[in-house]
Coordinates of C-alpha atoms in Angstrom, one line a residue:
Chain A
X1 CA -22.1 -10.2 45.0
X2 CA -22.1 -10.3 41.5
X3 CA -23.4 -6.8 41.1
X4 CA -20.4 -5.3 39.5
X5 CA -20.4 -8.1 37.1
X6 CA -24.1 -7.6 36.4
X7 CA -24.0 -4.3 35.6
X8 CA -21.4 -5.1 33.5
X9 CA -23.7 -7.8 31.3
X10 CA -26.4 -5.2 31.4
X11 CA -24.4 -2.3 29.8
X12 CA -22.4 -3.8 26.9
X13 CA -25.4 -6.0 26.0
X14 CA -27.4 -2.4 26.0
X15 CA -24.6 -0.6 23.9
X16 CA -24.7 -4.0 21.6
X17 CA -28.8 -3.4 21.1
X18 CA -27.8 0.6 19.9
X19 CA -25.7 -0.4 17.7
X20 CA -28.2 -3.5 16.3
X21 CA -30.3 -1.9 13.3
X22 CA -33.6 -4.3 13.6
X23 CA -34.3 -3.2 17.4
X24 CA -34.0 1.0 16.0
X25 CA -36.2 -0.6 13.2
X26 CA -38.7 -2.1 14.8
X27 CA -38.4 -0.9 18.2
X28 CA -38.5 3.0 17.6
X29 CA -38.8 3.8 13.5
X30 CA -41.8 2.1 13.1
X31 CA -44.0 3.2 15.6
X32 CA -42.9 6.8 15.4
X33 CA -43.7 6.5 11.5
X34 CA -47.1 5.0 12.7
X35 CA -47.4 7.7 15.7
X36 CA -46.3 10.8 13.1
X37 CA -49.0 9.0 10.6
X38 CA -51.8 8.9 13.0
X39 CA -50.8 12.4 14.2
X40 CA -51.0 13.7 11.1
X41 CA -54.2 12.5 9.6
X42 CA -56.1 12.8 12.6
X43 CA -55.1 16.4 12.1
X44 CA -56.3 16.1 8.4
X45 CA -59.7 15.2 10.0
X46 CA -60.3 17.4 12.7
X47 CA -59.0 20.1 10.3
X48 CA -61.7 19.5 8.2
X49 CA -63.6 19.8 10.2
X50 CA -63.1 22.8 12.2
X51 CA -62.7 24.1 8.7
X52 CA -66.4 24.5 9.2
X53 CA -69.9 23.7 6.8
X54 CA -69.5 25.1 3.0
X55 CA -72.7 26.2 2.2
X56 CA -73.7 26.7 -1.8
X57 CA -76.1 30.2 -2.3
X58 CA -78.0 30.7 -5.0
X59 CA -79.3 33.8 -4.7
X60 CA -77.9 37.9 -4.6
X61 CA -75.2 38.3 -2.0
X62 CA -76.4 42.1 -0.5
X63 CA -79.7 39.7 0.8
X64 CA -79.9 39.9 4.7
X65 CA -80.2 36.1 4.9
X66 CA -77.0 35.3 3.3
X67 CA -75.0 38.5 4.5
X68 CA -76.0 36.8 8.4
X69 CA -75.0 33.4 6.7
X70 CA -71.4 34.9 6.1
X71 CA -71.2 36.8 9.3
X72 CA -71.8 32.8 11.0
X73 CA -68.6 31.4 12.6
X74 CA -67.7 27.8 10.9
X75 CA -69.1 28.5 7.7
X76 CA -68.3 28.7 4.0
X77 CA -70.0 30.9 1.8
X78 CA -70.0 29.5 -1.9
X79 CA -70.7 30.6 -5.3
X80 CA -71.3 28.8 -8.3
X81 CA -73.5 28.1 -10.9
X82 CA -76.7 26.6 -10.0
X83 CA -75.8 23.1 -12.2
X84 CA -72.6 23.0 -10.6
X85 CA -73.3 23.9 -6.7
X86 CA -76.4 20.7 -7.5
X87 CA -73.6 18.7 -8.6
X88 CA -71.3 19.3 -5.6
X89 CA -74.1 18.9 -2.9
X90 CA -74.8 15.5 -4.6
X91 CA -71.0 14.8 -4.2
X92 CA -70.9 16.2 -0.5
X93 CA -68.5 18.9 -1.5
X94 CA -70.6 21.3 -0.3
X95 CA -72.8 20.2 2.9
X96 CA -76.1 22.1 2.2
X97 CA -77.2 24.9 -0.8
X98 CA -79.9 27.4 0.2
X99 CA -81.8 28.9 -2.4
X100 CA -82.8 32.4 -1.7
X101 CA -85.7 34.4 -3.7
X102 CA -87.2 37.6 -1.8
X103 CA -88.8 36.4 1.1
X104 CA -88.8 32.7 0.3
X105 CA -85.7 30.6 1.6
X106 CA -85.0 27.2 0.4
X107 CA -82.4 24.5 2.3
X108 CA -81.6 21.5 0.3
X109 CA -79.2 18.4 1.7
X110 CA -77.5 15.5 0.8
X111 CA -79.0 13.6 4.0
X112 CA -76.3 10.9 3.5
X113 CA -73.2 14.1 4.2
X114 CA -73.1 13.7 7.9
X115 CA -72.1 17.3 7.9
X116 CA -76.2 18.3 6.2
X117 CA -77.0 18.1 10.3
X118 CA -74.3 21.2 10.5
X119 CA -75.4 22.6 7.4
X120 CA -79.3 22.5 8.7
X121 CA -77.8 24.7 12.1
X122 CA -76.2 26.9 10.6
X123 CA -79.0 28.0 8.0
X124 CA -81.7 27.5 11.0
X125 CA -79.4 30.2 13.4
X126 CA -79.0 32.7 10.3
X127 CA -82.8 32.7 9.3
X128 CA -83.4 33.2 12.9
X129 CA -81.1 36.1 13.1
X130 CA -82.2 37.7 9.7
X131 CA -85.8 38.0 11.1
X132 CA -85.1 39.5 14.2
X133 CA -82.9 41.7 12.0
X134 CA -85.9 42.8 9.5
X135 CA -88.4 43.5 12.7
X136 CA -86.2 45.6 13.9
X137 CA -85.5 43.2 17.5
X138 CA -82.6 44.8 19.0
X139 CA -82.9 43.4 22.0
X140 CA -84.8 40.1 21.8
X141 CA -86.3 38.6 25.1
X142 CA -84.6 34.9 24.4
X143 CA -81.1 35.0 24.3
X144 CA -78.4 31.8 23.9
X145 CA -75.5 32.5 26.1
X146 CA -72.7 29.8 25.4
X147 CA -70.1 28.4 28.4
X148 CA -67.1 26.5 27.5
X149 CA -66.5 23.4 29.7
X150 CA -62.9 22.2 29.9
X151 CA -62.8 18.4 28.5
X152 CA -60.8 16.8 25.4
X153 CA -62.1 15.7 22.3
X154 CA -60.7 12.2 22.0
X155 CA -58.7 11.8 18.6
X156 CA -57.1 9.1 17.4
X157 CA -53.6 9.3 18.0
X158 CA -55.0 9.0 21.9
X159 CA -56.1 5.8 20.6
X160 CA -53.2 4.9 18.6
X161 CA -50.0 6.4 20.6
X162 CA -50.6 3.7 23.2
X163 CA -51.0 1.2 20.9
X164 CA -47.7 2.0 19.4
X165 CA -45.3 1.8 22.7
X166 CA -47.0 -1.6 23.3
X167 CA -45.9 -3.2 19.8
X168 CA -42.3 -1.5 20.6
X169 CA -42.3 -3.1 23.8
X170 CA -43.8 -6.5 21.8
X171 CA -40.5 -6.0 19.3
X172 CA -38.4 -5.8 22.4
X173 CA -39.4 -7.8 24.5
X174 CA -39.9 -10.9 22.1
X175 CA -37.7 -10.7 18.5
X176 CA -34.8 -8.5 19.9
X177 CA -34.3 -11.6 22.6
X178 CA -34.8 -14.6 20.2
X179 CA -32.8 -13.1 17.5
X180 CA -30.4 -12.0 19.9
X181 CA -30.3 -15.4 22.2
X182 CA -30.4 -17.5 19.3
X183 CA -27.0 -15.5 18.0
X184 CA -25.2 -15.5 20.7
X185 CA -25.8 -19.4 21.1
X186 CA -24.9 -19.2 17.5
X187 CA -21.8 -17.4 17.3
X188 CA -20.9 -18.5 20.9
X189 CA -20.6 -15.3 22.4
X190 CA -22.9 -17.3 25.3
X191 CA -20.8 -19.9 25.6
X192 CA -17.9 -18.0 25.8
X193 CA -19.7 -15.4 28.5
X194 CA -20.5 -18.9 30.7
X195 CA -16.7 -19.5 30.6
X196 CA -16.2 -16.8 32.7
X197 CA -17.0 -16.8 36.4
X198 CA -19.8 -14.9 36.5
X199 CA -23.2 -17.3 36.7
X200 CA -25.2 -18.2 33.9
X201 CA -28.0 -16.8 35.5
X202 CA -26.8 -13.0 36.0
X203 CA -25.3 -13.1 32.1
X204 CA -29.4 -13.6 31.1
X205 CA -30.1 -11.3 33.9
X206 CA -27.8 -8.5 32.1
X207 CA -29.5 -9.8 28.4
X208 CA -32.7 -8.7 30.5
X209 CA -31.6 -6.0 31.7
X210 CA -30.5 -4.5 28.2
X211 CA -33.8 -4.8 26.9
X212 CA -35.6 -3.7 29.5
X213 CA -33.2 -0.5 29.6
X214 CA -34.1 -0.3 25.3
X215 CA -38.1 -1.0 26.0
X216 CA -37.8 2.3 28.2
X217 CA -36.0 4.1 26.4
X218 CA -38.5 3.5 23.8
X219 CA -41.3 4.3 25.5
X220 CA -39.5 7.9 26.4
X221 CA -38.5 8.8 23.1
X222 CA -42.1 7.5 21.5
X223 CA -43.8 9.4 24.5
X224 CA -41.9 12.9 24.3
X225 CA -42.6 12.8 20.6
X226 CA -46.4 12.1 20.7
X227 CA -46.9 14.8 23.2
X228 CA -45.0 17.3 22.0
X229 CA -45.7 16.7 18.4
X230 CA -48.5 15.4 17.9
X231 CA -50.3 16.9 21.1
X232 CA -50.9 13.0 22.9
X233 CA -53.3 13.8 25.8
X234 CA -51.1 12.8 29.5
X235 CA -54.4 13.3 32.5
X236 CA -52.2 14.2 34.7
X237 CA -49.0 15.5 32.6
X238 CA -45.4 14.2 34.0
X239 CA -46.9 11.9 37.0
X240 CA -48.9 10.1 34.0
X241 CA -45.3 9.8 32.2
X242 CA -43.7 8.3 34.7
X243 CA -46.7 6.4 35.3
X244 CA -46.6 5.5 31.7
X245 CA -43.0 4.5 31.7
X246 CA -43.6 2.2 34.3
X247 CA -45.9 0.6 32.8
X248 CA -44.1 -0.2 29.8
X249 CA -41.4 -1.5 32.1
X250 CA -43.7 -3.9 33.6
X251 CA -45.1 -4.8 29.8
X252 CA -41.0 -5.5 29.1
X253 CA -40.5 -7.6 31.7
X254 CA -43.4 -10.1 31.1
X255 CA -43.2 -10.1 27.1
X256 CA -39.5 -10.6 27.7
X257 CA -40.5 -14.0 29.5
X258 CA -42.0 -15.3 25.8
X259 CA -38.9 -13.8 24.4
X260 CA -36.9 -16.4 26.4
X261 CA -38.8 -19.2 26.7
X262 CA -38.8 -19.5 22.3
X263 CA -34.7 -17.8 22.2
X264 CA -34.0 -20.3 25.1
X265 CA -35.5 -23.7 23.8
X266 CA -34.7 -23.3 20.4
X267 CA -30.9 -23.6 18.9
X268 CA -31.6 -22.0 15.0
X269 CA -33.6 -18.7 13.4
X270 CA -35.8 -22.1 11.9
X271 CA -38.1 -23.0 14.5
X272 CA -38.0 -19.8 16.9
X273 CA -39.1 -17.1 13.9
X274 CA -42.2 -18.8 13.3
X275 CA -43.0 -19.2 17.1
X276 CA -42.4 -16.0 17.9
X277 CA -44.6 -15.0 14.8
X278 CA -47.0 -16.7 16.0
X279 CA -47.4 -15.1 19.5
X280 CA -46.5 -11.1 18.2
X281 CA -48.4 -11.1 15.3
X282 CA -52.2 -12.1 16.4
X283 CA -51.5 -9.4 18.9
X284 CA -50.5 -6.5 16.2
X285 CA -53.9 -7.3 14.8
X286 CA -56.5 -8.2 18.0
X287 CA -54.6 -6.8 20.8
X288 CA -56.1 -3.0 20.7
X289 CA -52.7 -1.5 18.5
X290 CA -54.9 0.0 16.2
X291 CA -58.1 -0.3 17.4
X292 CA -60.2 -1.5 20.2
X293 CA -61.4 -5.2 20.6
X294 CA -65.3 -4.4 20.5
X295 CA -65.1 -4.3 16.7
X296 CA -65.0 -7.9 16.7
X297 CA -67.3 -10.6 17.1
X298 CA -68.1 -12.0 20.2
X299 CA -65.8 -15.1 20.1
X300 CA -62.8 -12.9 18.3
X301 CA -63.5 -10.7 20.7
X302 CA -63.2 -13.5 24.2
X303 CA -59.8 -14.2 22.4
X304 CA -58.3 -10.5 22.1
X305 CA -59.1 -9.7 25.2
X306 CA -57.1 -11.9 26.8
X307 CA -54.0 -11.3 25.4
X308 CA -51.4 -9.6 27.1
X309 CA -50.5 -7.1 24.7
X310 CA -54.8 -6.0 25.1
X311 CA -54.5 -6.1 29.0
X312 CA -50.7 -3.5 28.6
X313 CA -53.4 -1.3 26.0
X314 CA -55.7 -1.0 27.9
X315 CA -54.1 0.0 31.3
X316 CA -52.0 2.7 29.1
X317 CA -55.1 4.0 27.7
X318 CA -56.9 4.2 31.4
X319 CA -53.5 5.7 32.7
X320 CA -52.8 8.5 30.2
X321 CA -56.7 9.1 28.9
X322 CA -58.5 9.4 32.3
X323 CA -56.1 9.8 34.7
X324 CA -56.5 6.5 36.2
X325 CA -53.8 5.2 39.2
X326 CA -51.7 2.0 40.0
X327 CA -55.2 0.7 41.9
X328 CA -57.1 1.2 39.1
X329 CA -55.1 -0.3 36.6
X330 CA -53.8 -3.1 39.0
X331 CA -56.8 -5.9 37.6
X332 CA -55.1 -5.4 33.8
X333 CA -51.5 -5.6 35.2
X334 CA -52.3 -8.6 37.8
X335 CA -53.4 -10.4 34.2
X336 CA -50.4 -9.6 32.1
X337 CA -48.3 -10.1 35.2
X338 CA -49.9 -14.1 35.1
X339 CA -49.0 -14.3 31.7
X340 CA -45.5 -13.3 32.1
X341 CA -45.1 -15.4 35.4
X342 CA -46.5 -18.2 33.3
X343 CA -43.9 -18.0 30.1
X344 CA -40.7 -17.5 32.9
X345 CA -41.9 -20.9 34.6
X346 CA -41.8 -22.7 31.0
X347 CA -38.7 -20.8 29.7
X348 CA -36.8 -22.2 33.2
X349 CA -38.0 -25.5 32.5
X350 CA -36.9 -25.5 28.7
X351 CA -33.9 -23.1 28.5
X352 CA -31.2 -24.6 26.2
X353 CA -27.7 -22.8 26.5
X354 CA -26.1 -24.0 23.6
Chain B
X1 CA 3.2 -28.1 44.9
X2 CA 5.4 -27.4 41.8
X3 CA 5.3 -31.0 40.8
X4 CA 1.5 -31.7 40.9
X5 CA 0.2 -31.5 37.0
X6 CA -1.8 -27.8 36.7
X7 CA -4.8 -30.1 34.8
X8 CA -5.5 -33.4 35.7
X9 CA -7.5 -35.8 34.4
X10 CA -9.2 -39.3 35.7
X11 CA -11.0 -42.0 33.9
X12 CA -13.2 -38.6 31.8
X13 CA -16.6 -39.9 30.1
X14 CA -19.1 -38.1 27.8
X15 CA -22.1 -39.5 26.8
X16 CA -24.6 -37.8 24.7
X17 CA -27.4 -40.2 24.3
X18 CA -26.1 -43.6 23.1
X19 CA -22.9 -41.6 21.1
X20 CA -19.5 -41.9 23.5
X21 CA -17.7 -38.7 22.7
X22 CA -14.8 -39.7 25.0
X23 CA -14.5 -43.0 26.9
X24 CA -12.5 -42.8 29.9
X25 CA -9.2 -40.8 29.6
X26 CA -6.4 -39.8 32.3
X27 CA -3.7 -37.3 31.5
X28 CA -1.6 -34.8 33.6
X29 CA -0.4 -31.6 31.7
X30 CA 2.4 -30.2 34.3
X31 CA 2.7 -26.8 34.6
X32 CA 4.6 -24.3 32.1
X33 CA 4.6 -26.6 29.3
X34 CA 3.1 -26.2 26.0
X35 CA 0.5 -29.6 25.7
X36 CA -1.4 -30.6 22.4
X37 CA -4.3 -32.5 22.1
X38 CA -4.1 -34.1 18.5
X39 CA -6.6 -36.5 16.5
X40 CA -9.1 -36.3 14.0
X41 CA -12.6 -34.5 13.6
X42 CA -14.7 -36.1 16.0
X43 CA -11.7 -37.4 18.2
X44 CA -13.7 -35.8 21.3
X45 CA -10.8 -33.3 21.5
X46 CA -13.3 -30.5 21.9
X47 CA -15.8 -32.0 23.9
X48 CA -12.6 -33.1 26.4
X49 CA -11.3 -28.9 26.5
X50 CA -14.8 -28.3 27.4
X51 CA -15.3 -30.2 30.3
X52 CA -12.0 -28.9 31.8
X53 CA -13.1 -25.5 30.9
X54 CA -16.2 -26.7 33.2
X55 CA -18.4 -25.7 30.2
X56 CA -20.1 -28.7 29.7
X57 CA -20.5 -31.6 32.6
X58 CA -18.5 -35.2 32.4
X59 CA -21.0 -38.2 32.2
X60 CA -18.3 -39.4 34.8
X61 CA -14.2 -38.9 36.1
X62 CA -12.4 -36.3 37.9
X63 CA -11.0 -33.2 37.1
X64 CA -8.3 -30.7 38.7
X65 CA -7.2 -27.3 37.6
X66 CA -4.4 -26.0 39.4
X67 CA -5.8 -28.9 42.2
X68 CA -9.2 -27.3 42.4
X69 CA -11.8 -29.8 41.8
X70 CA -13.7 -28.5 38.9
X71 CA -17.0 -30.7 39.0
X72 CA -17.1 -29.2 42.6
X73 CA -15.9 -25.4 42.1
X74 CA -16.2 -24.4 38.4
X75 CA -16.4 -21.2 39.1
X76 CA -13.0 -21.1 41.1
X77 CA -12.0 -23.3 38.4
X78 CA -13.2 -20.1 35.7
X79 CA -11.5 -17.7 37.3
X80 CA -8.1 -19.2 36.9
X81 CA -8.2 -20.5 33.1
X82 CA -8.1 -18.9 29.9
X83 CA -10.6 -19.4 27.1
X84 CA -10.2 -19.4 23.0
X85 CA -12.7 -21.4 21.3
X86 CA -13.0 -22.7 17.8
X87 CA -15.2 -20.0 15.9
X88 CA -16.3 -16.7 17.3
X89 CA -17.4 -16.3 21.0
X90 CA -17.5 -11.9 20.5
X91 CA -20.7 -10.0 20.2
X92 CA -21.0 -9.1 16.5
X93 CA -22.2 -5.1 17.3
X94 CA -19.4 -4.1 19.8
X95 CA -16.1 -2.9 19.0
X96 CA -12.8 -4.7 20.2
X97 CA -12.3 -1.9 22.8
X98 CA -16.1 -2.6 24.4
X99 CA -15.4 -6.0 24.1
X100 CA -12.3 -5.7 26.5
X101 CA -14.0 -4.1 28.7
X102 CA -16.8 -6.0 28.9
X103 CA -14.7 -9.2 29.6
X104 CA -12.8 -7.7 32.1
X105 CA -15.6 -6.1 33.7
X106 CA -17.0 -10.0 33.9
X107 CA -13.8 -11.1 35.5
X108 CA -13.5 -8.3 37.7
X109 CA -9.6 -7.1 36.7
X110 CA -8.3 -3.7 35.6
X111 CA -7.2 -3.3 32.5
X112 CA -6.1 -1.4 29.9
X113 CA -7.6 -1.8 26.4
X114 CA -5.3 0.0 24.7
X115 CA -1.8 -1.8 26.1
X116 CA -4.1 -5.3 25.0
X117 CA -4.7 -4.3 21.9
X118 CA -1.1 -3.0 21.3
X119 CA 0.5 -6.1 22.1
X120 CA -1.7 -8.2 19.9
X121 CA -0.9 -5.6 17.1
X122 CA -4.6 -5.1 16.8
X123 CA -4.0 -0.9 18.3
X124 CA -5.3 0.3 14.8
X125 CA -8.2 -1.9 15.1
X126 CA -9.1 -0.2 18.6
X127 CA -13.1 1.0 17.3
X128 CA -13.4 -1.7 14.7
X129 CA -15.9 -4.7 15.5
X130 CA -15.0 -8.4 15.6
X131 CA -16.6 -9.5 12.3
X132 CA -14.8 -6.9 10.2
X133 CA -11.1 -8.6 11.2
X134 CA -9.2 -10.9 9.0
X135 CA -8.4 -14.3 10.0
X136 CA -5.5 -13.6 11.7
X137 CA -6.5 -11.0 13.9
X138 CA -9.8 -12.9 15.3
X139 CA -7.0 -15.4 16.3
X140 CA -5.4 -13.0 18.1
X141 CA -7.5 -10.9 19.6
X142 CA -9.2 -14.0 20.7
X143 CA -5.4 -14.7 22.7
X144 CA -5.8 -11.5 23.7
X145 CA -9.1 -11.8 25.5
X146 CA -8.4 -15.4 27.0
X147 CA -5.6 -13.9 28.7
X148 CA -6.9 -11.2 30.7
X149 CA -7.6 -12.4 34.1
X150 CA -4.0 -13.2 33.8
X151 CA -4.8 -17.1 33.9
X152 CA -2.6 -19.8 35.2
X153 CA -3.6 -21.9 32.1
X154 CA -5.1 -21.3 28.6
X155 CA -7.2 -23.5 26.7
X156 CA -6.4 -23.0 22.9
X157 CA -9.1 -24.9 20.7
X158 CA -7.9 -25.0 17.1
X159 CA -6.7 -21.8 17.1
X160 CA -4.4 -21.7 13.7
X161 CA -7.4 -23.3 11.6
X162 CA -7.8 -21.1 8.6
X163 CA -4.9 -18.9 8.5
X164 CA -2.1 -18.4 6.2
X165 CA 1.6 -19.7 7.0
X166 CA 2.4 -16.1 8.1
X167 CA 0.1 -15.8 10.5
X168 CA 0.1 -19.5 11.7
X169 CA 3.9 -18.5 12.6
X170 CA 3.1 -15.3 14.1
X171 CA 0.6 -16.7 16.4
X172 CA 3.0 -19.4 18.0
X173 CA 5.6 -16.9 18.5
X174 CA 2.2 -15.0 20.6
X175 CA 2.1 -18.5 22.1
X176 CA 5.4 -19.1 22.7
X177 CA 5.7 -15.9 24.7
X178 CA 2.9 -16.2 26.7
X179 CA 4.4 -19.6 27.8
X180 CA 7.9 -17.8 28.0
X181 CA 5.4 -15.7 30.8
X182 CA 4.7 -18.5 33.0
X183 CA 1.1 -19.3 31.3
X184 CA 0.4 -23.0 30.4
X185 CA -0.9 -23.4 27.9
X186 CA -2.9 -26.9 26.3
X187 CA -3.6 -26.7 22.8
X188 CA -6.2 -28.6 20.0
X189 CA -4.9 -28.4 16.6
X190 CA -5.0 -31.5 13.6
X191 CA -1.5 -29.8 12.3
X192 CA 1.3 -32.5 12.7
X193 CA 3.4 -30.0 11.8
X194 CA 2.6 -27.4 14.5
X195 CA 2.7 -30.2 16.9
X196 CA 5.8 -30.7 16.2
X197 CA 7.4 -27.4 16.2
X198 CA 5.2 -25.7 19.3
X199 CA 4.1 -28.5 21.4
X200 CA 6.2 -30.3 24.6
X201 CA 3.9 -33.3 25.0
X202 CA 1.4 -34.3 22.7
X203 CA -1.4 -36.4 23.4
X204 CA -3.0 -38.3 20.5
X205 CA -6.5 -38.7 20.4
X206 CA -9.4 -41.0 18.4
X207 CA -12.4 -42.0 19.0
X208 CA -12.4 -40.7 22.1
X209 CA -9.5 -42.5 23.3
X210 CA -6.4 -41.2 24.1
X211 CA -3.9 -43.9 21.8
X212 CA -0.3 -42.0 22.6
X213 CA 0.7 -39.5 25.0
X214 CA 4.8 -37.8 24.9
X215 CA 7.1 -36.2 23.3
X216 CA 7.0 -35.1 19.5
X217 CA 10.3 -36.7 19.6
X218 CA 9.7 -39.3 21.7
X219 CA 6.9 -40.7 19.8
X220 CA 8.7 -40.1 16.3
X221 CA 11.5 -42.3 17.7
X222 CA 8.8 -44.8 18.9
X223 CA 7.6 -45.4 16.1
X224 CA 11.2 -45.8 14.4
X225 CA 12.5 -48.1 16.6
X226 CA 9.5 -50.6 15.5
X227 CA 11.3 -50.2 11.5
X228 CA 9.2 -48.1 10.3
X229 CA 10.8 -46.0 6.9
X230 CA 9.3 -43.8 5.3
X231 CA 9.3 -44.5 1.3
X232 CA 10.7 -41.6 0.1
X233 CA 14.2 -39.7 0.5
X234 CA 14.2 -37.2 3.1
X235 CA 13.4 -34.0 1.9
X236 CA 15.8 -31.2 2.7
X237 CA 13.2 -28.4 2.4
X238 CA 8.9 -28.3 2.4
X239 CA 7.0 -26.3 0.2
X240 CA 6.5 -24.4 3.1
X241 CA 10.0 -23.5 3.7
X242 CA 10.2 -22.6 -0.2
X243 CA 6.3 -20.6 0.5
X244 CA 8.1 -18.7 3.4
X245 CA 11.1 -18.3 1.8
X246 CA 9.4 -16.1 -1.1
X247 CA 7.0 -14.1 0.9
X248 CA 8.6 -13.8 3.8
X249 CA 7.5 -13.7 8.0
X250 CA 5.7 -10.5 8.2
X251 CA 2.0 -10.8 8.8
X252 CA -0.6 -9.8 5.3
X253 CA -3.4 -8.4 6.5
X254 CA -6.4 -6.7 4.7

C-alpha cells in the first residue's frame, strides 16, 4: 500500500547521503586509505622476503662455494670490506657472513635476525653442491625434487580488509543515523515528513534503507579495490563476493538498531555523540578491526569477543579466507542478530520524533 | 456542505506536564477565507496549528478538517492539508528539484517541478540546495511545497518573520493568489499590519486562550466603541510606506 511512498522515502535520503561529506569521508575515504596502507605495507614486507637472503662474502669470487652461492635463487651476495660487513651483520643488514679461505669456510650469524636461518640453509646447500662438484659427482645418489601445492600465504591485507569493511559499516550504521536523525529533528525535516500522509514507520524504514544501500555500496567499493588492486583473497571468487555483501547487509542492519536507538532517544548532538562514541570506539580498538582478540589478556578478550563487530569480522574472515558458507557462520550471525534485536527493542520504546 | 467550516475546533486543550499551552479553545475557519491567528510568542499559536495538522495529539477536545475527524483519521486529514513549518523543514543536501519530487512522491501526486518553481519565481534555483536560498526564497519554496498535493486548506506558521518589506509584500501577493484559486489559508503572525492587510478574520490568542475573534475592521470598531482614541495625530503615511516608495516593490535577492 505504501510501497511507492517507501521507495521515495528511501531513494531521496540515499541521494542526500551521497552528497554528505562525513558519510563519504568516514564510510569510504578512511577505510580505503587504510586498505591502501595495509596493501602497500604488506607488499613491502613480502617484497623484502622475496628479495631474498643477503650474504656477505669475504674471499675470492671464483671460489667454487662462492660461485655455487651466487647461482642459488633468492641469495644476494654483498662484497664489502671485512669491517663494513661485520658491522652490517650486527645491524641485520646482511643475514650471514661467509669467510672463504681455501677449504676452510666460516659462516657468521646474528641470531637476533630471523633471516639468519635462511642464510644457513642457503650456505649449507651451496657447500653440498660445491662438494659434489669438487668430487666430480654429476649424478648424486640422493636428490630432492620440490613439488608445489596450491595454497596461500595469509597476508595482513587479508586480515585487515574485513576489519575495514566493518568499520565502514559501523560508521554508516551508527554515526550516520545519529547525526542524520538529530539533524532532521533540528531542521524540522522529520516533522515536515510526518506532516505528509506517509506513516512515521515508513519514513524511518526509508531512512534505514538509504543507509543499507549506502553500506552495501561501501562494501562493494572496498572489496573491489581490495581485490583488484591489492589482491585481497576471496576463497570462492564471486560467490564469496556476494556472500560478503550479504554479511555486510546483515551487519549494517544490526548496527542501525544502535544508531536509531541513540539518534532516536537524544534530540541534540551533545548527548548523542558521546553515546555513539562509547559504542563505536571500543569496537574500533577491540572489535577485531586491526588485530585479532587473541592478543588481549583474558578478561579483555572476553569483552572483545562479545562485541558485535567481532562477530561480523570473524564471520567475514571465515567466509573470505576459508570459503565458509552461511551455515558455518550462522552462530556469529545469530549473536550479531541478538545485539541488533536488543537495540531495536530499546529504540522502539525510547524513540522521540522531536 | 459549503456552509460547514473547513476547520472546526472544539474545546481544544494541550498540556505539557504542568504547563497549559492551549487552554480549551473553540473556533471555526470558513471555506475560502484567510484566517489569522495572532498573539505574542508563547501564546499557543504553533501548538494549535500542529494539533490541527495532526503532528501533535491534543490532551482533550475535537478537531474536524473538511468534515474529517482529525483524531480518528489523521492520514485522511494530512492528504487534504498543506503545511509550512516555522523554520526549514527541508533536507539541506538535496536540490529544489529533488525536494519537490521527494514530497510529490510522498503525497503520491504527479508534479512538474519546473512549473512549480516557475510559478514561485524560483526557476533559476532548480539546482541549488535549500540552505543556499535567501529568506524570501525559502518561504516561497516552502509555500510551493505546501501546495503540491492540491490541499483544500494550508497552514502557514509565521511565514513572513525576518523578511524585508519587499519580500513580505511579494509573499502576501502569492498568498492572495492561492486563496483566489479556492484554497483556504490559516496563517499565524505577530505583525498586526500584516493581519490587517491580509486576513478576512483573525483570532487573538494569549496564554493559551482565544480572547477575541472577528474581522480586523470589526475588532477596531469594537475597540473604538469603548471610547478608545489614539493619543497621536493620525498619520497620512507610515515609515514603511516611505521605504516602499523609495526602494520600490520589486524583490531584492542575493
